[in-house]
PDB file of C-alpha atoms in Angstrom:
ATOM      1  CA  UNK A   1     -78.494 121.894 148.565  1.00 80.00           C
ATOM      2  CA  UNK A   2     -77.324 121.357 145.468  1.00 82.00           C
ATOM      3  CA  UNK A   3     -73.133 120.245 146.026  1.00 85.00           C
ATOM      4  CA  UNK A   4     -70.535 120.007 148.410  1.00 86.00           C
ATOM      5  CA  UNK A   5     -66.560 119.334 148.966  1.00 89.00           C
ATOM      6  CA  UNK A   6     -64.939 119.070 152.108  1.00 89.00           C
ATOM      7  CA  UNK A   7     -61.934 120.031 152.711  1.00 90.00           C
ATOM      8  CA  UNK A   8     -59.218 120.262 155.795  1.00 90.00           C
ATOM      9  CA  UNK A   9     -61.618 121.826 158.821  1.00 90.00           C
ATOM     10  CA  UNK A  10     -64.348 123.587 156.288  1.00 90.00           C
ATOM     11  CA  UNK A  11     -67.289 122.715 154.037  1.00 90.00           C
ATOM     12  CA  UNK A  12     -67.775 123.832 150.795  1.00 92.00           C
ATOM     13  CA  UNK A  13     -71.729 124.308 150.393  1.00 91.00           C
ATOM     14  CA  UNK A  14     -73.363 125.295 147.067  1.00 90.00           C
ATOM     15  CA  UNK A  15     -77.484 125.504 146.700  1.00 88.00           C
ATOM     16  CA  UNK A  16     -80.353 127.171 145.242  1.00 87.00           C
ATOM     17  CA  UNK A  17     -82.820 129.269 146.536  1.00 87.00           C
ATOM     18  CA  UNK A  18     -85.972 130.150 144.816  1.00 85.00           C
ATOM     19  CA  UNK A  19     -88.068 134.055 145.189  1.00 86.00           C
ATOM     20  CA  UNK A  20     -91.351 133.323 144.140  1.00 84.00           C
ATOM     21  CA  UNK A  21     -93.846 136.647 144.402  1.00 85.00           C
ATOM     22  CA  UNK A  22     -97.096 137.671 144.137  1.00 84.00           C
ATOM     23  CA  UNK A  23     -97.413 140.928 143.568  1.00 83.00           C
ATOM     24  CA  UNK A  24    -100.113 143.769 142.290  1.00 82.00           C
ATOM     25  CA  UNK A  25     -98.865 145.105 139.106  1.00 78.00           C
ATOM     26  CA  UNK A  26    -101.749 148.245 138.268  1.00 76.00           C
ATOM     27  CA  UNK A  27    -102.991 149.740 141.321  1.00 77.00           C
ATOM     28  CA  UNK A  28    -105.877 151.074 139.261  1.00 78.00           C
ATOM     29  CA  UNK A  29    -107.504 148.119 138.383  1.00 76.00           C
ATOM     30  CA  UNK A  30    -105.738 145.498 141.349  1.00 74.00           C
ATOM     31  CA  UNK A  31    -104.154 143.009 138.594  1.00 79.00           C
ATOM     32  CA  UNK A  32    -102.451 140.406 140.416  1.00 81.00           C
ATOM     33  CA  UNK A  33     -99.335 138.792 138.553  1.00 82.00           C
ATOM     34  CA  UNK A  34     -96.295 136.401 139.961  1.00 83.00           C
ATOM     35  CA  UNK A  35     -92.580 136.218 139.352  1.00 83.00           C
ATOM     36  CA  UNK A  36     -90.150 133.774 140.289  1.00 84.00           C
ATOM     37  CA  UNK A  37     -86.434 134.295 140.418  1.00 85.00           C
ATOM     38  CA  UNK A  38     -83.576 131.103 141.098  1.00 87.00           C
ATOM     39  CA  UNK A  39     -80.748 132.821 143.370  1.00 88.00           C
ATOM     40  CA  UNK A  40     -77.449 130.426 143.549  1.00 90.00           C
ATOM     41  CA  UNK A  41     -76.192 129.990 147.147  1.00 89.00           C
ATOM     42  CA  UNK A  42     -71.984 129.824 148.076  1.00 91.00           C
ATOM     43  CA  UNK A  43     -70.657 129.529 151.027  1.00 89.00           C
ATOM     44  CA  UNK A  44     -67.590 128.101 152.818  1.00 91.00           C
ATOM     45  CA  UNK A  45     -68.668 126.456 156.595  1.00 88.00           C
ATOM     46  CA  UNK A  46     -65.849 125.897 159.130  1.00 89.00           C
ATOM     47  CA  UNK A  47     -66.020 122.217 160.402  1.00 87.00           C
ATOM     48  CA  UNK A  48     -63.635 120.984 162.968  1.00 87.00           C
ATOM     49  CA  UNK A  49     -62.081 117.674 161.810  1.00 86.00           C
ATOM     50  CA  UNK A  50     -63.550 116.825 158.709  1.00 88.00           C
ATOM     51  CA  UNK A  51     -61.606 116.293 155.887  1.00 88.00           C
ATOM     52  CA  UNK A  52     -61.227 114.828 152.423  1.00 88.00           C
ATOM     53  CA  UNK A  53     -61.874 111.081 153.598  1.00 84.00           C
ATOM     54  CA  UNK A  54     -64.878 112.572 155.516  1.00 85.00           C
ATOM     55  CA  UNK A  55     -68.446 111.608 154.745  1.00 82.00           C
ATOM     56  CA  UNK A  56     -70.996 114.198 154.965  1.00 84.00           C
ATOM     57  CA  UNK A  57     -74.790 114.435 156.111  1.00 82.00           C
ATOM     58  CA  UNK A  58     -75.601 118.381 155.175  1.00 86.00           C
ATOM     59  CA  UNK A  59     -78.579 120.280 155.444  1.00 84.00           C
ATOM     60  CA  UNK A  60     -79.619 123.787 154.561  1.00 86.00           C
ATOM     61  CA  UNK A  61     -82.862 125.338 155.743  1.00 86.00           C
ATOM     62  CA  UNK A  62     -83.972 129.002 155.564  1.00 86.00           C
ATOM     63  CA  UNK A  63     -84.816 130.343 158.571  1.00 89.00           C
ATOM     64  CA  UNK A  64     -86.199 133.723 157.777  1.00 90.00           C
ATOM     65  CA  UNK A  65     -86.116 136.548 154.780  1.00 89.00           C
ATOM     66  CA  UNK A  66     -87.371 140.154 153.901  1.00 90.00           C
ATOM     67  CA  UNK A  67     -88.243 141.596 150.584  1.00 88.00           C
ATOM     68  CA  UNK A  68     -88.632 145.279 149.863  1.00 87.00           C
ATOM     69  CA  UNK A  69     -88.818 147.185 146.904  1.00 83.00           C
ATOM     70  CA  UNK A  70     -86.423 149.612 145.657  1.00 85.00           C
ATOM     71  CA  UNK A  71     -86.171 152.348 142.820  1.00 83.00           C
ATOM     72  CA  UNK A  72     -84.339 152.298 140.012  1.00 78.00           C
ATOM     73  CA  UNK A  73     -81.538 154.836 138.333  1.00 76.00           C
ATOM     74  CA  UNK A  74     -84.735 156.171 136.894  1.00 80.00           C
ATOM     75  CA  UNK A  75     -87.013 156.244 139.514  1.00 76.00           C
ATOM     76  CA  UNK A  76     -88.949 153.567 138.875  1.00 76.00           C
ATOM     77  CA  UNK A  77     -89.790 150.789 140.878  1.00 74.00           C
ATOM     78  CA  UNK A  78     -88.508 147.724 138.918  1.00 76.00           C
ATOM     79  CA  UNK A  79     -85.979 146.568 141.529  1.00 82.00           C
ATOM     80  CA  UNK A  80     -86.791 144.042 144.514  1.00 85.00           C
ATOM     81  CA  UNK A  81     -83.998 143.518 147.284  1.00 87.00           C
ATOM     82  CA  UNK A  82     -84.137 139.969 149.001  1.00 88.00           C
ATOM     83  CA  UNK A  83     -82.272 139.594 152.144  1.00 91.00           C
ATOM     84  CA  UNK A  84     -82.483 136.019 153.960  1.00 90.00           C
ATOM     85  CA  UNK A  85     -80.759 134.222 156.697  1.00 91.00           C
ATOM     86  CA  UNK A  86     -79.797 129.909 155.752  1.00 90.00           C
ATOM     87  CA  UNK A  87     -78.455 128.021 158.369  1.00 90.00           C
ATOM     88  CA  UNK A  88     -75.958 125.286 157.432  1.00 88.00           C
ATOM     89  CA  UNK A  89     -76.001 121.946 159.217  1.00 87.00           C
ATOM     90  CA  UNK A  90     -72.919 119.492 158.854  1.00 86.00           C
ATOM     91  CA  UNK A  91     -72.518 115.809 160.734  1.00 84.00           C
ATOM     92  CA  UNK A  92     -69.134 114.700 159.118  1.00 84.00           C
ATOM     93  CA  UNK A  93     -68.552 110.831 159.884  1.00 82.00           C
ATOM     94  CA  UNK A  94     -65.115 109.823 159.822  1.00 80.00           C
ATOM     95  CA  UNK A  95     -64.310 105.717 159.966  1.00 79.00           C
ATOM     96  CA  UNK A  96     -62.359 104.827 162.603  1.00 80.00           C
ATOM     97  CA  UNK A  97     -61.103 101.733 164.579  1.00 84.00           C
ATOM     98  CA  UNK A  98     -61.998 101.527 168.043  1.00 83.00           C
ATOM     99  CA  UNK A  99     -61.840  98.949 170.857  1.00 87.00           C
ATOM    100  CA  UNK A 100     -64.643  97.956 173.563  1.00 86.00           C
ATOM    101  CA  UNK A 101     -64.475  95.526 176.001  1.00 89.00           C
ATOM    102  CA  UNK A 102     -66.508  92.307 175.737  1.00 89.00           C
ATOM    103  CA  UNK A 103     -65.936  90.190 178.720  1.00 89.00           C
ATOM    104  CA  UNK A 104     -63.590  89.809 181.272  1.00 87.00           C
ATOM    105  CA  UNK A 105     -62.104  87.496 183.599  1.00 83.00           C
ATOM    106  CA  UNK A 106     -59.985  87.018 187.162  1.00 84.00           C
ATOM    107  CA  UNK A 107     -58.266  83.824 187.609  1.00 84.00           C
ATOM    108  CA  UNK A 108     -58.072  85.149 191.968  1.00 85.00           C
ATOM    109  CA  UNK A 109     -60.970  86.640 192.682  1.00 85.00           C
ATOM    110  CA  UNK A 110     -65.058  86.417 191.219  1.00 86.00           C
ATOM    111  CA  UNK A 111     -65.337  89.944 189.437  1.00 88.00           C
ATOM    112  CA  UNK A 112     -68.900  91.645 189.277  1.00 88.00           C
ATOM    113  CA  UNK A 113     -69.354  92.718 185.355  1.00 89.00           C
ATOM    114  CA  UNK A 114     -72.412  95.638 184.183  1.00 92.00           C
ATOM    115  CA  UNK A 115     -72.998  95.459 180.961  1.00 92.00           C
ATOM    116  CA  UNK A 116     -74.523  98.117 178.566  1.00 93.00           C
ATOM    117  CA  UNK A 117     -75.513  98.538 175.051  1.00 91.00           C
ATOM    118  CA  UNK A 118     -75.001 101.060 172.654  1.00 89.00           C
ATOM    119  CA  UNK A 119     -76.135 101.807 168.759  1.00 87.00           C
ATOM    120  CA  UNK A 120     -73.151 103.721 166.421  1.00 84.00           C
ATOM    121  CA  UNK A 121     -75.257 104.749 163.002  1.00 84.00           C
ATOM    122  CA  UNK A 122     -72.687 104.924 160.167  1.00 83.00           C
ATOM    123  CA  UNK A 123     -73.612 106.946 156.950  1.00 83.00           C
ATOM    124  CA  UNK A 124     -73.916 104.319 154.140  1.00 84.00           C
ATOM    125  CA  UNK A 125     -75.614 106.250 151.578  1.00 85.00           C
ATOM    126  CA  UNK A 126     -76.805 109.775 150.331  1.00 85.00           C
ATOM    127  CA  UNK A 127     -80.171 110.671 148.286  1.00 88.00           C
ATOM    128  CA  UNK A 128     -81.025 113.099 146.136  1.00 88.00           C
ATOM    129  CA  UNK A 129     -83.496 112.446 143.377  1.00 91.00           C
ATOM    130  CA  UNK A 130     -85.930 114.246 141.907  1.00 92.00           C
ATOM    131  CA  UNK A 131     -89.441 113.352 141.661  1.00 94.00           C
ATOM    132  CA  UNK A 132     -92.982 113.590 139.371  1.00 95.00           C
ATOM    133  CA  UNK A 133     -96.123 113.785 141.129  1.00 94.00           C
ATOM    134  CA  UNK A 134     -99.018 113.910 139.859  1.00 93.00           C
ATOM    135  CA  UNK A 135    -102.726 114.931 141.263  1.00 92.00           C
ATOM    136  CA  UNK A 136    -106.191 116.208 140.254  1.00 91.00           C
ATOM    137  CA  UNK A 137    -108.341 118.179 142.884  1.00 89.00           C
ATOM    138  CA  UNK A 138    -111.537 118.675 142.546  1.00 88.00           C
ATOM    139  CA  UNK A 139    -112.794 121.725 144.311  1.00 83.00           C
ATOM    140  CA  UNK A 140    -116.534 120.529 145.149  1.00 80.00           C
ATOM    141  CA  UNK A 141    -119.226 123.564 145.266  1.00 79.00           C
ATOM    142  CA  UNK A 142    -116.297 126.069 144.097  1.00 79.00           C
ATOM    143  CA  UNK A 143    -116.451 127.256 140.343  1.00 84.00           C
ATOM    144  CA  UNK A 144    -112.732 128.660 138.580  1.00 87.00           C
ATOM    145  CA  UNK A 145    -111.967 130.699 135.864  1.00 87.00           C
ATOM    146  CA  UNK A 146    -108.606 131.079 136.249  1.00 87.00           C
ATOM    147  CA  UNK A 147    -105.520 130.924 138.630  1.00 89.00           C
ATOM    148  CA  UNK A 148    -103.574 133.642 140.242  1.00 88.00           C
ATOM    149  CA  UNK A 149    -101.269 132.066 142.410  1.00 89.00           C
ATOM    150  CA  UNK A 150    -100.648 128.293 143.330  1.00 90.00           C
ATOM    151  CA  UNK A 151     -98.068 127.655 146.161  1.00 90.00           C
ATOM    152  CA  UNK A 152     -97.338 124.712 148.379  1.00 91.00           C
ATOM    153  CA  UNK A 153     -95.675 123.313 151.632  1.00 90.00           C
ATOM    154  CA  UNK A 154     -95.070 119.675 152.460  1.00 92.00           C
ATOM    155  CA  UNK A 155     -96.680 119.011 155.490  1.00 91.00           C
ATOM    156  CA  UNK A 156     -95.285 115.396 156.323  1.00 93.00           C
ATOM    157  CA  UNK A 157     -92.612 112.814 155.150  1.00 93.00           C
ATOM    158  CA  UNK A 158     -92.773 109.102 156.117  1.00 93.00           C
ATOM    159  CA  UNK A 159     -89.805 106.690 154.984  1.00 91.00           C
ATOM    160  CA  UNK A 160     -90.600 102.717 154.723  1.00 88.00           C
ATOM    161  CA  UNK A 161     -88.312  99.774 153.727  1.00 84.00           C
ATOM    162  CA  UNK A 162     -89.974  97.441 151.227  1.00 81.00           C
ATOM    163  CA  UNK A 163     -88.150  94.866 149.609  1.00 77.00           C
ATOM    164  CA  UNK A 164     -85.190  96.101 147.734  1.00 80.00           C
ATOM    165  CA  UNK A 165     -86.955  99.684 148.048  1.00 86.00           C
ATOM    166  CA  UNK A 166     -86.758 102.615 150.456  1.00 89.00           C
ATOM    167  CA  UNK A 167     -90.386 104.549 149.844  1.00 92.00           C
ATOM    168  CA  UNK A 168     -90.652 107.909 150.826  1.00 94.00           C
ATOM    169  CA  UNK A 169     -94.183 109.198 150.781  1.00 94.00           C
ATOM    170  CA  UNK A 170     -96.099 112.515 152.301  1.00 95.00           C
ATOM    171  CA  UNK A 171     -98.747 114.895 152.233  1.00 95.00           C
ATOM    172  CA  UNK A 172     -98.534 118.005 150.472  1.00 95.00           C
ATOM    173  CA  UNK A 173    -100.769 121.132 151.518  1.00 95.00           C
ATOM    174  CA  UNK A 174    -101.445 123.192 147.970  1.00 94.00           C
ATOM    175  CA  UNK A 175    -102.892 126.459 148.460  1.00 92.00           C
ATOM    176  CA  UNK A 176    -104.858 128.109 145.434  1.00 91.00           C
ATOM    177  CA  UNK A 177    -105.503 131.712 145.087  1.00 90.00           C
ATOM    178  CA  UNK A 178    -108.089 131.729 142.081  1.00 89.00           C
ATOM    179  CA  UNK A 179    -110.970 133.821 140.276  1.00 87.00           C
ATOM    180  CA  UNK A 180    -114.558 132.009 139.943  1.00 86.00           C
ATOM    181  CA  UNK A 181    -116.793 132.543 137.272  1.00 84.00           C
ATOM    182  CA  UNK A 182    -118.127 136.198 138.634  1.00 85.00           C
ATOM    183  CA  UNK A 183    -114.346 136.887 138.464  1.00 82.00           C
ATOM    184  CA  UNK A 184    -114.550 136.998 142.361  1.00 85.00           C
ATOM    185  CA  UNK A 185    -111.130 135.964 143.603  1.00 86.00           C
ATOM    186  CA  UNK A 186    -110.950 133.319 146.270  1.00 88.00           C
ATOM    187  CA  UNK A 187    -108.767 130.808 148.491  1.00 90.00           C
ATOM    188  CA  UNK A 188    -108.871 127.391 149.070  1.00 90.00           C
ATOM    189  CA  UNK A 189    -106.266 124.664 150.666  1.00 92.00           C
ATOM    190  CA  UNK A 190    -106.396 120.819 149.238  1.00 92.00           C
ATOM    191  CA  UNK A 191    -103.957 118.105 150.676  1.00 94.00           C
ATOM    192  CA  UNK A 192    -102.745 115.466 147.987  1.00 94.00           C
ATOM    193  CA  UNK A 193    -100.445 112.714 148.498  1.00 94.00           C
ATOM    194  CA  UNK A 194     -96.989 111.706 146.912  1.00 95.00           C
ATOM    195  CA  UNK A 195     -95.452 108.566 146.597  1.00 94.00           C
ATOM    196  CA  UNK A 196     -91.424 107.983 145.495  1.00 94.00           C
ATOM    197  CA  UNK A 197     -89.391 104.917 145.503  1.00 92.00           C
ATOM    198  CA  UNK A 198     -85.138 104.833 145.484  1.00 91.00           C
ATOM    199  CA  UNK A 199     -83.685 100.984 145.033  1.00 87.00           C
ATOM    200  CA  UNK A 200     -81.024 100.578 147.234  1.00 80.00           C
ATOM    201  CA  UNK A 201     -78.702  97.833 148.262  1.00 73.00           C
ATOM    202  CA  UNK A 202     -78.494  98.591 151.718  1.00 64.00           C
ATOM    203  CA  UNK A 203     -81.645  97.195 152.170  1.00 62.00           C
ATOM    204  CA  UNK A 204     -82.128  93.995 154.668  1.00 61.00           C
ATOM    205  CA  UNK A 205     -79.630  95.662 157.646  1.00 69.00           C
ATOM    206  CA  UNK A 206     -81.047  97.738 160.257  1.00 78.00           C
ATOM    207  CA  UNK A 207     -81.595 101.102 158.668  1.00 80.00           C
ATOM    208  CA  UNK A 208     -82.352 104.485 159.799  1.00 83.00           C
ATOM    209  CA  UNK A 209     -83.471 107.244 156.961  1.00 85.00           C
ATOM    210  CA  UNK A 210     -83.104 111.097 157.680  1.00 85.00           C
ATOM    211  CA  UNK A 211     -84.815 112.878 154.775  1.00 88.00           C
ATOM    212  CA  UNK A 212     -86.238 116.168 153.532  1.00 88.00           C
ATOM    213  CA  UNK A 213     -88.850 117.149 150.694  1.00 91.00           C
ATOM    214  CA  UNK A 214     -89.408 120.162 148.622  1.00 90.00           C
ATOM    215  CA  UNK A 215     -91.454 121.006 146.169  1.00 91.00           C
ATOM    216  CA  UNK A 216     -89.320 122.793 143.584  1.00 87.00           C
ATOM    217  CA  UNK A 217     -91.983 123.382 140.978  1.00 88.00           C
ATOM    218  CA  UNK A 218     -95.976 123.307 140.582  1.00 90.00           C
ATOM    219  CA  UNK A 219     -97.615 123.409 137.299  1.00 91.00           C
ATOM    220  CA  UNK A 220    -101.592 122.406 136.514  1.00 90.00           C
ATOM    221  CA  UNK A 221    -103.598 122.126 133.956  1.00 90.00           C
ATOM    222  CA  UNK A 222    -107.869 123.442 134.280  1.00 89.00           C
ATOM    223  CA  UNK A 223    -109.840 120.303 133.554  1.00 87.00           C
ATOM    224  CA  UNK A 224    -113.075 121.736 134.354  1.00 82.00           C
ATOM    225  CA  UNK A 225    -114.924 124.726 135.746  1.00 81.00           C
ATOM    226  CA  UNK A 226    -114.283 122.550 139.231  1.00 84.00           C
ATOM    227  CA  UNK A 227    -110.984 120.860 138.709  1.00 88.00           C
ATOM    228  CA  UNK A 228    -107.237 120.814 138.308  1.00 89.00           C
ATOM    229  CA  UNK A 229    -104.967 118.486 137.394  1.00 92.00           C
ATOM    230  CA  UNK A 230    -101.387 119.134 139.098  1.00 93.00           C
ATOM    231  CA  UNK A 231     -97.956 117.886 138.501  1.00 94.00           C
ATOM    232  CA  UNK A 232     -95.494 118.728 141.304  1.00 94.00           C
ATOM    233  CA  UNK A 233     -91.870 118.357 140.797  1.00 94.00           C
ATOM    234  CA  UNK A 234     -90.360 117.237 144.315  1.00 94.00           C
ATOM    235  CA  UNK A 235     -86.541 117.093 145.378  1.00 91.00           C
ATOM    236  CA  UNK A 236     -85.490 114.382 147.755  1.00 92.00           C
ATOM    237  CA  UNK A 237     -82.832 114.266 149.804  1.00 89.00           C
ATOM    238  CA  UNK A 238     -82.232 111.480 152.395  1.00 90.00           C
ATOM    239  CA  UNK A 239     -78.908 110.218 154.731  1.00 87.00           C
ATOM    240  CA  UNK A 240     -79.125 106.190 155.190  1.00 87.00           C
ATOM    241  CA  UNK A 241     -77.503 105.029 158.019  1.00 87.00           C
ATOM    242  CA  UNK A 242     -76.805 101.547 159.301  1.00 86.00           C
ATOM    243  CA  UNK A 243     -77.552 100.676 162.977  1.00 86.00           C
ATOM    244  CA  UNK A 244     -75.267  98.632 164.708  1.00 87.00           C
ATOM    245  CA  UNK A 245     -76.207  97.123 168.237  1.00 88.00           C
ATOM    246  CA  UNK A 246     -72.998  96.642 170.172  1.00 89.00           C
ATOM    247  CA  UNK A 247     -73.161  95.103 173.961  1.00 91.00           C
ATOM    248  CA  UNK A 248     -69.979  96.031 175.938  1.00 91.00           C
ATOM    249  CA  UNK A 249     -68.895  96.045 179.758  1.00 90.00           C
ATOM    250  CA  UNK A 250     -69.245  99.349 181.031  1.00 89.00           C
ATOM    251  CA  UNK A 251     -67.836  98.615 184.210  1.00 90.00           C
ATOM    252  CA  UNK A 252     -66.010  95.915 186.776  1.00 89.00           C
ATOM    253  CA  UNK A 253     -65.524  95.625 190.307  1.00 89.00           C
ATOM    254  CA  UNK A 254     -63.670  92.971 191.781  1.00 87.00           C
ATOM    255  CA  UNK A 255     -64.667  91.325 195.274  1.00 84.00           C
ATOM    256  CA  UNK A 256     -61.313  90.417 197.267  1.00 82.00           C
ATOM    257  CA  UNK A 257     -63.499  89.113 199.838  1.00 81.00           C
ATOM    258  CA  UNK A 258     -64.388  86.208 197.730  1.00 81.00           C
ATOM    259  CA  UNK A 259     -61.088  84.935 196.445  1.00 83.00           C
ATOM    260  CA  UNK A 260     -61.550  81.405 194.315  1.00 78.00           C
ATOM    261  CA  UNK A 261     -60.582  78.318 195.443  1.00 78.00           C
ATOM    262  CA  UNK A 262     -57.921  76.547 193.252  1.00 68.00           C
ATOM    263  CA  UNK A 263     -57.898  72.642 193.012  1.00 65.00           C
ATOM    264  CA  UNK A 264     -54.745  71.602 194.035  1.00 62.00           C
ATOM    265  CA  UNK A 265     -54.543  68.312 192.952  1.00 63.00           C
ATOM    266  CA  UNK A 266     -52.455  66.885 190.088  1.00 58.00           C
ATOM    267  CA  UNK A 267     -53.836  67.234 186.086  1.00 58.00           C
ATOM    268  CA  UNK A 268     -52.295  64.558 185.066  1.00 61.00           C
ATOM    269  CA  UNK A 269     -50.399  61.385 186.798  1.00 58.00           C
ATOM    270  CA  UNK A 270     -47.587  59.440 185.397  1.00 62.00           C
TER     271      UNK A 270
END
């Protein structure tokens, strides 16, 4: 997710998806090669209610794709077609006064109150950032020559409050598609961690953080025949809202079998 605008009833919802492919380019001698392609995503969502005024908590996550290769005006097969299905994901949060009931009281009869409680979140800021993270693994008895293919997938996101700070941190599980030193290709998975902190001024209420992590970009550098040294680029996006604890009556029965008892007798004397 990139953007979005709300308007009367709809949603507005720009984004970018990203094709990245590994692929065998000489069927004679197996070379292995990648591309990666950046395809722009548009759509208008209908959303009862929301409007201008409305504040917006949206999501987009891919839920499946197929790629297949096609032939060009000559023949040749230089064309891939992507097809993929995104589903969109609005909560639109709209301020509005409301009354609840606190206490109560009978000046006849004794009245039997239940109380309950109830938490309303509201949406006091949005995240996105981009991050810089930066890891060496070290592949122990493995040797490398050089790397074919080098994908990712976060595997967990934690959210903390410290201080004036809201840390997001997580574990991301790289997997590395490599040659060794025989030229022998081989796979291996290595889990690094990433750290990233946003200052905000919401901090010291009762907060509660929804947020999401991609990797957008990997690149490494060989430091030895059994190291790399990787620096992810990682997009952030995160809804902060602030809990509010309200207790309210919920309900009230009165008992006319207990009327009360009024004092009679004179205030005041002159």
């Amino acid at each position: 997710l990139t953007d979005y605008k709300a308007i009367t009833d709809k949603l507005i919802v720009k984004g970018e998806s990203t094709l990245r492919m590994l692929y065998i380019s000489d069927i004679d001698s197996g070379e292995l090669e990648t591309m990666e392609y950046s395809i722009p995503i548009s759509q208008i969502v209908d959303v009862d209610g929301v409007d201008e005024d409305s504040s917006c908590d949206v999501q987009l996550e891919l839920l499946n794709y197929d790629v297949q290769i096609r032939t060009d005006g000559s023949g040749e097969n230089n064309m891939v077609a992507l097809d993929m299905k995104i589903v969109a994901t609005a909560i639109a949060y709209t301020e509005q006064p409301i009354e609840i009931l606190t206490d109560a009281y009978s000046k006849n009869y004794e009245i039997d109150k239940n109380y309950s409680n109830t938490s309303i979140p509201i949406l006091v800021e949005r995240i996105h950032e981009n991050s810089i993270s930066k890891n060496t693994i070290e592949l122990g008895e493995m040797s490398i020559s050089r790397v074919i293919d080098l994908w990712s997938d976060v595997s967990s996101v934690n959210t903390t409050h410290e201080n004036e700070n809201i840390i997001f941190s997580g574990k991301v599980n790289i997997c590395i598609l490599a040659m060794d030193n025989e030229n022998s290709p081989f796979y291996i998975e290595r889990i690094v961690d990433f750290t990233h902190e946003h200052k905000s001024a919401e901090i010291g209420k009762d907060l509660s953080t929804h947020s999401e992590v991609d990797v957008t970009s990997i690149s490494y550098r060989l430091t030895g025949s059994d190291s790399l040294e990787l620096r992810l680029e990682l997009y952030i996006e995160a809804s902060i809202y602030e809990v509010t604890l309200y207790k309210f009556i919920s309900d009230i029965s009165i008992n006319e079998d207990k009327p009360k008892k009024h004092d009679q007798s004179a205030a005041l004397t002159i």
